[in-house]
CSV table of C-alpha atoms in Angstrom, one decimal:
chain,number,residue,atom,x,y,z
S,30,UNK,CA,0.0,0.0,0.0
S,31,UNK,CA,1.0,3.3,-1.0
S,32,UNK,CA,2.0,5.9,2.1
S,33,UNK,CA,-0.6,8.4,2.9
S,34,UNK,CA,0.9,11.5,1.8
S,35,UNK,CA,1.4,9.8,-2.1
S,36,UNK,CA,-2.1,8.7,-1.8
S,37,UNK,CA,-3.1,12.4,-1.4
S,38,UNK,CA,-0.6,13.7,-3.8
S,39,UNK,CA,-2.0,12.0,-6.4
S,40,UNK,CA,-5.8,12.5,-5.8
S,41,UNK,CA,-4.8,16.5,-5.9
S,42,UNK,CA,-3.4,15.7,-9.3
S,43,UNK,CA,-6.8,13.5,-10.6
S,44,UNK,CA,-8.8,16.4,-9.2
S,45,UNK,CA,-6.7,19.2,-11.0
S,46,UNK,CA,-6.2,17.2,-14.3
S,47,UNK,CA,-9.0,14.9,-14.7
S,48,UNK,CA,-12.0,17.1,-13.1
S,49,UNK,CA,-10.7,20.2,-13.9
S,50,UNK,CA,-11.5,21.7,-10.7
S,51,UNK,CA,-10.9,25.7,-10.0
S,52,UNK,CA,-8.2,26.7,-7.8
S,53,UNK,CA,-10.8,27.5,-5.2
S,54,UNK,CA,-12.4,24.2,-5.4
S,55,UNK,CA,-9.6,22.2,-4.8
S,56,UNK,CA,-9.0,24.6,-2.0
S,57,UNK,CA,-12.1,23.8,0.0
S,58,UNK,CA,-11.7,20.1,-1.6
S,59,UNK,CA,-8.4,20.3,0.7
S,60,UNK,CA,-9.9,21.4,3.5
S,61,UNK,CA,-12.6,18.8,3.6
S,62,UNK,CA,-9.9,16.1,3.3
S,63,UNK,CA,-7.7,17.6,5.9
S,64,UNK,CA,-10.8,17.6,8.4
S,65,UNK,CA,-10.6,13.6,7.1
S,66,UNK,CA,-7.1,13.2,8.1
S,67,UNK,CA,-7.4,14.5,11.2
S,68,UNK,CA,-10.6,12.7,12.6
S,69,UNK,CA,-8.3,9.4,11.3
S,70,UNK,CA,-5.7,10.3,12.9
S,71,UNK,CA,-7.0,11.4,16.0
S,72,UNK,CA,-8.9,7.3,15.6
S,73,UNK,CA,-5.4,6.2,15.0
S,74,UNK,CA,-6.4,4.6,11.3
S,75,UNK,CA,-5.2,5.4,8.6
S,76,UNK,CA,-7.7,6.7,5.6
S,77,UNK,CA,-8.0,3.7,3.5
S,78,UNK,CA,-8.9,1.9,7.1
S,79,UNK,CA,-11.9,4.1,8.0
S,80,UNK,CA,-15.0,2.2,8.0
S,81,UNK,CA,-18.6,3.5,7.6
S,82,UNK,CA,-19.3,3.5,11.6
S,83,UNK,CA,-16.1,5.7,11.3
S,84,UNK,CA,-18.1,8.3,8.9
S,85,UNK,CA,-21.3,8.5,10.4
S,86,UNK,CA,-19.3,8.8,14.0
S,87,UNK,CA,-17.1,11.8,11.7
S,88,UNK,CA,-20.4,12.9,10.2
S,89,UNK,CA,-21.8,13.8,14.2
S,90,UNK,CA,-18.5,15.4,15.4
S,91,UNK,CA,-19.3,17.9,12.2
S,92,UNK,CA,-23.0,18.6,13.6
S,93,UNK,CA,-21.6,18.6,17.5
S,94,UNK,CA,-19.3,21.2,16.5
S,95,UNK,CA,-21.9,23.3,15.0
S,96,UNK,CA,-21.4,23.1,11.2
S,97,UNK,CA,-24.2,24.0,9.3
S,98,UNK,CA,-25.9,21.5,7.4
S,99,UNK,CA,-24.8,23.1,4.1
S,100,UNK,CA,-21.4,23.1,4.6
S,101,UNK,CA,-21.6,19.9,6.1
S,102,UNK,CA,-23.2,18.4,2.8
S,103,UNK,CA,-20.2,19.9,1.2
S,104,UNK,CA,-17.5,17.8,3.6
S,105,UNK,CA,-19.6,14.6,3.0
S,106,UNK,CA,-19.5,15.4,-0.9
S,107,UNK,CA,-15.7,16.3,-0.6
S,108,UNK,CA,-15.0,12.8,1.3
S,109,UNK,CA,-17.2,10.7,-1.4
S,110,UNK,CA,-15.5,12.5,-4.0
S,111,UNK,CA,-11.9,10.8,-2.6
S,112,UNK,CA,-13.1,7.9,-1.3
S,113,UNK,CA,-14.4,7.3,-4.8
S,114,UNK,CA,-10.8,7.9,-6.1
S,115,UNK,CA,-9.1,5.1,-3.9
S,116,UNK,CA,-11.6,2.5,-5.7
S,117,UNK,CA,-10.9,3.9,-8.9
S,118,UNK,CA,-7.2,4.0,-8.2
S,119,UNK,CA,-7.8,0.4,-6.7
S,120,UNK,CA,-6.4,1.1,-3.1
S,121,UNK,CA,-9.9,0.3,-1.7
S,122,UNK,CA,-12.1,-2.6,-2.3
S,123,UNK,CA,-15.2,-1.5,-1.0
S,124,UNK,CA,-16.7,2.5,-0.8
S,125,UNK,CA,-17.4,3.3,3.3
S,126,UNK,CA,-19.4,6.3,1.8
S,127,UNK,CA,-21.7,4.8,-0.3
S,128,UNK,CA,-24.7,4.8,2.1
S,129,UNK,CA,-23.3,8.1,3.6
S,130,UNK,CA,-26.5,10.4,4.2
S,131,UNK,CA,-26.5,13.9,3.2
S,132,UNK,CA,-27.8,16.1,6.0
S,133,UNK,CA,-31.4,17.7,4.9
S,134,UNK,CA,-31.4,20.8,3.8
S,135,UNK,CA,-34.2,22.9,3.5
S,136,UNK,CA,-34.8,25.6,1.0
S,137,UNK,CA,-34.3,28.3,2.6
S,138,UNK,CA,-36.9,31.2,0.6
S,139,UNK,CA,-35.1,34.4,0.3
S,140,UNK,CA,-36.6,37.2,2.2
S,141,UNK,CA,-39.0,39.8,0.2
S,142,UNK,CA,-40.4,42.8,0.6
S,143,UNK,CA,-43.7,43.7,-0.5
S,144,UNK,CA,-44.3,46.6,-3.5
S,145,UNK,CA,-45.9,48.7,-0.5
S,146,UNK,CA,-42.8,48.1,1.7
S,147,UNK,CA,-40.7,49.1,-1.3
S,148,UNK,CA,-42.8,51.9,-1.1
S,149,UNK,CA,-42.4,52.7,1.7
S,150,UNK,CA,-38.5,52.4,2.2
S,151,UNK,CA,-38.1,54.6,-0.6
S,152,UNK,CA,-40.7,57.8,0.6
S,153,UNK,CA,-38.7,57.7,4.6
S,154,UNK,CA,-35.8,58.8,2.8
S,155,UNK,CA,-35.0,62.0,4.0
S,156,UNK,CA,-34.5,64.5,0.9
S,157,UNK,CA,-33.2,67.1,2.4
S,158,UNK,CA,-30.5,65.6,3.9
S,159,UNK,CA,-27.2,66.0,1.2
S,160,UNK,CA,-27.1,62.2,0.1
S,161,UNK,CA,-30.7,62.1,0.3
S,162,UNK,CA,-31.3,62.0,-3.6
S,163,UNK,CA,-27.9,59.5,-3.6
S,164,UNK,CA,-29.5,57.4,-1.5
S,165,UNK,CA,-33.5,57.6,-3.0
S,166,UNK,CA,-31.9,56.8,-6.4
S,167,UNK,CA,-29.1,54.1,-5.6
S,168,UNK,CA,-32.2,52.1,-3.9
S,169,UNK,CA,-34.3,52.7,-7.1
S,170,UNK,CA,-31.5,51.5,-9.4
S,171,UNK,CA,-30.9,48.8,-6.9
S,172,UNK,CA,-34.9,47.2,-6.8
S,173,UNK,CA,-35.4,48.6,-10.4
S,174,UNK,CA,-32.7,46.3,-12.1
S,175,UNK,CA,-32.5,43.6,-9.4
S,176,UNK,CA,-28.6,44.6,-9.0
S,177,UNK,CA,-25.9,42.7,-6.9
S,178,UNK,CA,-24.7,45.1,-4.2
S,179,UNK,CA,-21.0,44.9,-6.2
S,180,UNK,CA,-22.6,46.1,-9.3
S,181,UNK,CA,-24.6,49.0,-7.4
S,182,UNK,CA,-21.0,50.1,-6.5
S,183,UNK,CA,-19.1,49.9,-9.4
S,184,UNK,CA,-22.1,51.0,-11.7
S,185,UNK,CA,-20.3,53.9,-14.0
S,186,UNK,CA,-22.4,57.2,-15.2
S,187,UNK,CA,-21.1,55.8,-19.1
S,188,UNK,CA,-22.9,52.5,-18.5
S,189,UNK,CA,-26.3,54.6,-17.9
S,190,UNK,CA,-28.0,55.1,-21.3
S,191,UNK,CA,-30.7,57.5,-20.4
S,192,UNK,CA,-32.5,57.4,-23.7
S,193,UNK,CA,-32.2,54.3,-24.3
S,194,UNK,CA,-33.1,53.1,-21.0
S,195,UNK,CA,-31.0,50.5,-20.5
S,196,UNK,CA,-28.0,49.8,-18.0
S,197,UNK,CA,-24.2,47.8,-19.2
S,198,UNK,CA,-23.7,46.1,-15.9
S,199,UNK,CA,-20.8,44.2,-15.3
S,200,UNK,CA,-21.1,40.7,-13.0
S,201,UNK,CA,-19.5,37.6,-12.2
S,202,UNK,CA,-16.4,36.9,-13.6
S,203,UNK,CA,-16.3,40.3,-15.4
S,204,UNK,CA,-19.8,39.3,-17.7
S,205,UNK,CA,-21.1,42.5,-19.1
S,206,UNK,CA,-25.5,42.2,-19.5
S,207,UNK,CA,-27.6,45.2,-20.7
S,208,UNK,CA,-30.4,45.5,-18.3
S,209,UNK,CA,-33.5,47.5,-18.5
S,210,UNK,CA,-34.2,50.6,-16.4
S,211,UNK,CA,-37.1,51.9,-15.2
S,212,UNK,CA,-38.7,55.3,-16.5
S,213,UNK,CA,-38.5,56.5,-12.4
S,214,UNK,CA,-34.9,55.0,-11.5
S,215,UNK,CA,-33.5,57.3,-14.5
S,216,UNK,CA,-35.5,60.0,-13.0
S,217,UNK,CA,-34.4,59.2,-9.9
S,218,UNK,CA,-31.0,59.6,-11.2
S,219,UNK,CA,-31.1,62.7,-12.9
S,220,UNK,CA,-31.9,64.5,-10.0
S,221,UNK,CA,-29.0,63.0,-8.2
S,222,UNK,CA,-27.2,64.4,-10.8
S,223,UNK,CA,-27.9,67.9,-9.7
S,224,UNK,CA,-26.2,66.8,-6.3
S,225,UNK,CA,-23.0,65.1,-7.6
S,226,UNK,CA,-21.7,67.5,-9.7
S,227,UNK,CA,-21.1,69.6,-6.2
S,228,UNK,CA,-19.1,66.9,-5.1
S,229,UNK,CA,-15.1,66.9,-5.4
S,230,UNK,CA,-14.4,63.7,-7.1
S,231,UNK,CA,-11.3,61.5,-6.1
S,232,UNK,CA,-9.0,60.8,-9.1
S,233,UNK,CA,-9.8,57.2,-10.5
S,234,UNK,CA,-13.5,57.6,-9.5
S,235,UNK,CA,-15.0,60.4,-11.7
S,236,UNK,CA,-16.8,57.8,-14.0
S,237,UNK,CA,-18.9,56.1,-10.7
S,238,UNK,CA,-21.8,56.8,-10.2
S,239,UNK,CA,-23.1,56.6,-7.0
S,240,UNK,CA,-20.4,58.8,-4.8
S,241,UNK,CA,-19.8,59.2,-1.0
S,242,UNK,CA,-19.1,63.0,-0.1
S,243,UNK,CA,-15.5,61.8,-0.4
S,244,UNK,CA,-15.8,61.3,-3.8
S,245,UNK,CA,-15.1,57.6,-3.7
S,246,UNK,CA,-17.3,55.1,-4.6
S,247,UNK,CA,-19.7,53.7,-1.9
S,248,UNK,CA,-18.4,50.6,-0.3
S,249,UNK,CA,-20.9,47.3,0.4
S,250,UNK,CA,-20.8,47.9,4.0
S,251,UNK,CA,-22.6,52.0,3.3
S,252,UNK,CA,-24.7,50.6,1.1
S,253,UNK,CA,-25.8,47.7,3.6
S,254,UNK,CA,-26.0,50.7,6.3
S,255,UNK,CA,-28.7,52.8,4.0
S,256,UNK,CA,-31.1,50.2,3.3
S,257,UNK,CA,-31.2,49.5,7.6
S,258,UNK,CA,-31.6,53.2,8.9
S,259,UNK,CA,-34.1,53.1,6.1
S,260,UNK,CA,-35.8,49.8,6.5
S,261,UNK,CA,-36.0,51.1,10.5
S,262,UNK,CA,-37.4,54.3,9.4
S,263,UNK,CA,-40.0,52.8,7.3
S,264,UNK,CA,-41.2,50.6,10.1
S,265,UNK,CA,-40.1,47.5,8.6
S,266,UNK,CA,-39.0,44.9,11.3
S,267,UNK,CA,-37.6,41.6,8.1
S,268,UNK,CA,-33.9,41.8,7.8
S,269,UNK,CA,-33.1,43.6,4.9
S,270,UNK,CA,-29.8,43.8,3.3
S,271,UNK,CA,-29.1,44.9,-0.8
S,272,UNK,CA,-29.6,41.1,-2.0
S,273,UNK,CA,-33.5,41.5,-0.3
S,274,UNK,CA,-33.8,44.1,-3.4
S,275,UNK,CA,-32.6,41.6,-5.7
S,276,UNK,CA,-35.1,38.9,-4.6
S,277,UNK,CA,-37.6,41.0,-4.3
S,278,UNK,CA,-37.0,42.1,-7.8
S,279,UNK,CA,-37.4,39.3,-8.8
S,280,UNK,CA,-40.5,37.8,-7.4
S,281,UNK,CA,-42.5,40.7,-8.3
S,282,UNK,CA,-41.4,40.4,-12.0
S,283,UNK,CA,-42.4,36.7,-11.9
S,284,UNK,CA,-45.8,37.6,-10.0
S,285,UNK,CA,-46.2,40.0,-12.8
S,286,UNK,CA,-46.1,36.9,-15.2
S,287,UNK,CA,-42.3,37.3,-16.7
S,288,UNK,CA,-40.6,34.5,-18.4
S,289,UNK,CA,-38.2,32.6,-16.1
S,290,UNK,CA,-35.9,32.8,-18.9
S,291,UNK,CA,-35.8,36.5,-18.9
S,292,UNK,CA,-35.4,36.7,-15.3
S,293,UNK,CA,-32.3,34.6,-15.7
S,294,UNK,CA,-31.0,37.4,-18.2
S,295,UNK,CA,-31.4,40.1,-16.4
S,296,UNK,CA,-30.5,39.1,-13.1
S,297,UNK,CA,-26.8,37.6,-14.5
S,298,UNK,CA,-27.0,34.1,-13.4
S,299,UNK,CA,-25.4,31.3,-15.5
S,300,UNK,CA,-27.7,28.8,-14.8
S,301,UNK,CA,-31.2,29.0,-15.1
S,302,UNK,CA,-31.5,26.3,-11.7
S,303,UNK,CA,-30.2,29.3,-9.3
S,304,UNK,CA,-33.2,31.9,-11.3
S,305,UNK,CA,-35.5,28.6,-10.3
S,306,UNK,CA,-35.5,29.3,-6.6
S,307,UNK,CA,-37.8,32.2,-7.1
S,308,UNK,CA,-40.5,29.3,-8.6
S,309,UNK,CA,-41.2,28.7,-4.5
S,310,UNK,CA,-42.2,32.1,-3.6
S,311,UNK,CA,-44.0,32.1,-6.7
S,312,UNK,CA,-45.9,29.3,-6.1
S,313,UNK,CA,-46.4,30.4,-2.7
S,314,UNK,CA,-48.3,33.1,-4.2
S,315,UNK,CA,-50.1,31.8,-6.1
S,316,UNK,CA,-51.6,29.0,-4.0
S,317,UNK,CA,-52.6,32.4,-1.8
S,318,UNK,CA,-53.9,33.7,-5.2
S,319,UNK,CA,-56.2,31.0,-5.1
S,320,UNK,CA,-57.3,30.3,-2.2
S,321,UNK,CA,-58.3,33.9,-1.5
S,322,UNK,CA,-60.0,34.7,-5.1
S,323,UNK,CA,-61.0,31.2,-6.2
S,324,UNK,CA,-65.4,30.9,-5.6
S,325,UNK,CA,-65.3,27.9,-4.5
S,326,UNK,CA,-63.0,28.8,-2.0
S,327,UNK,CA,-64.9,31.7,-0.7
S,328,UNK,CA,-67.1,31.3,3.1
S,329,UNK,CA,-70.4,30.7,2.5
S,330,UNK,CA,-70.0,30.0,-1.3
């Protein structure tokens, strides 16, 4: 039997070669293994030893320790993933993992605001204050055009086309989509205008948009801090943070009846399964629909 360490070595190289993993996966691939090594060693077994008494008693040090389910899911996976490589390789006869239970996961529905919340966030904003009109039309551009909080911040005033009413917004891995903007975001923004031509702009910044009174763009962390004096100020007690915009962008386009396919477009994501999660709310809604408007439904019907 090969030792340990050229065991390892050579699953790093099957992983980078032969699954083409990402730096980063192969990262947290590592640190799933070396959680491995270390519940064997601490057993005194070496890894082509462990038995599956030995995983499920390594699966419940995970959960005593207070790992979430999710990342836990993504150890178990990690371990299969190896364990999986000694049979191929041949150093194992029989897979420990193979009735390995995933932990449950729920799906976990994204927090949304109402259109009357939205509403409502938007009108406590305090106008008179200097980044009043910043602030009323970052959060317009922000639910308008379901935006990541990234892309709020590094939206530029070229990548605004006014008449055509359209946004260039750059995401993930450096993905340009055009995204459509609404008649009272570009409003919204105009009159911001007015506000950040006082300002003295930082070299290296004069093409952002949305500026502190520095003249820097906005970091994640002020825009986080806006939208919760605001959501306090508006009375609303959910947790809302920038990516509450998005999903609630979202949602209310597909409550409106928009294609999930579009969705998927305009909110950036590359695969249509991570647009899908907004199919539960929808449903949600329109079981409610239903049950509320439907006659037969109705008391006394």
């Amino acid at each position: 039997m090969a030792r340990e360490s050229e065991i390892i070595r050579k699953y790093n190289t099957y992983l980078r070669l032969e699954k083409s993993l990402s730096p980063h996966t192969l990262d947290a691939y590592g640190r799933d293994l070396d959680k491995l090594l270390s519940f064997a060693a601490a057993e005194k077994k070496k890894v082509t030893e462990i038995t599956y008494e030995d995983l499920q008693q390594f699966v419940a040090r995970l959960h005593d320790v207070g790992i979430h389910a999710r990342s836990q899911a993504r150890i178990i996976s990690g371990v299969k993933s190896f364990y999986n490589f000694l049979l191929l390789e041949d150093y194992l006869k029989v897979d420990p993992t193979e009735l390995l239970e995933m932990p449950k996961i729920g799906v976990k529905l994204p927090e949304v605001l109402t259109l009357n919340e939205v509403n409502a966030l938007l009108d406590s904003i305090d106008l008179s204050l200097p980044e009043g009109q910043r602030n009323r039309a970052m959060l317009e551009v922000l639910y308008s055009c379901g935006l990541r909080v990234s892309e709020l911040t590094s939206l530029r005033y070229s990548d605004v086309y006014f008449e055509e009413g359209f946004i260039k917004v750059e995401g993930k891995g450096s993905k340009q989509r055009l995204v459509p903007i609404s008649e009272t975001a570009i409003r919204e923004i105009r009159n911001y205008l007015f506000d950040r031509h006082t300002i003295n702009v930082k070299k290296g910044h004069e093409d952002i948009l949305f500026l502190s009174r520095r003249g820097t763009a906005l970091s994640r962390i002020m825009v986080f801090h806006v939208i919760k004096v605001q959501a306090e100020a508006a009375g609303i007690h959910k947790n809302v943070s920038p990516h509450t915009f998005r999903h609630s962008f979202a949602t209310h386009l597909l409550e409106g009846g928009a294609n999930l396919r579009a969705i998927q477009e305009m909110l950036g994501h590359e695969k249509i399964t991570t647009t899908e999660i907004y199919t539960h709310i929808d449903r949600e809604f329109l079981r409610r629909e239903i049950l509320e408007h439907h006659p037969r439904n109705r008391r006394g019907g």
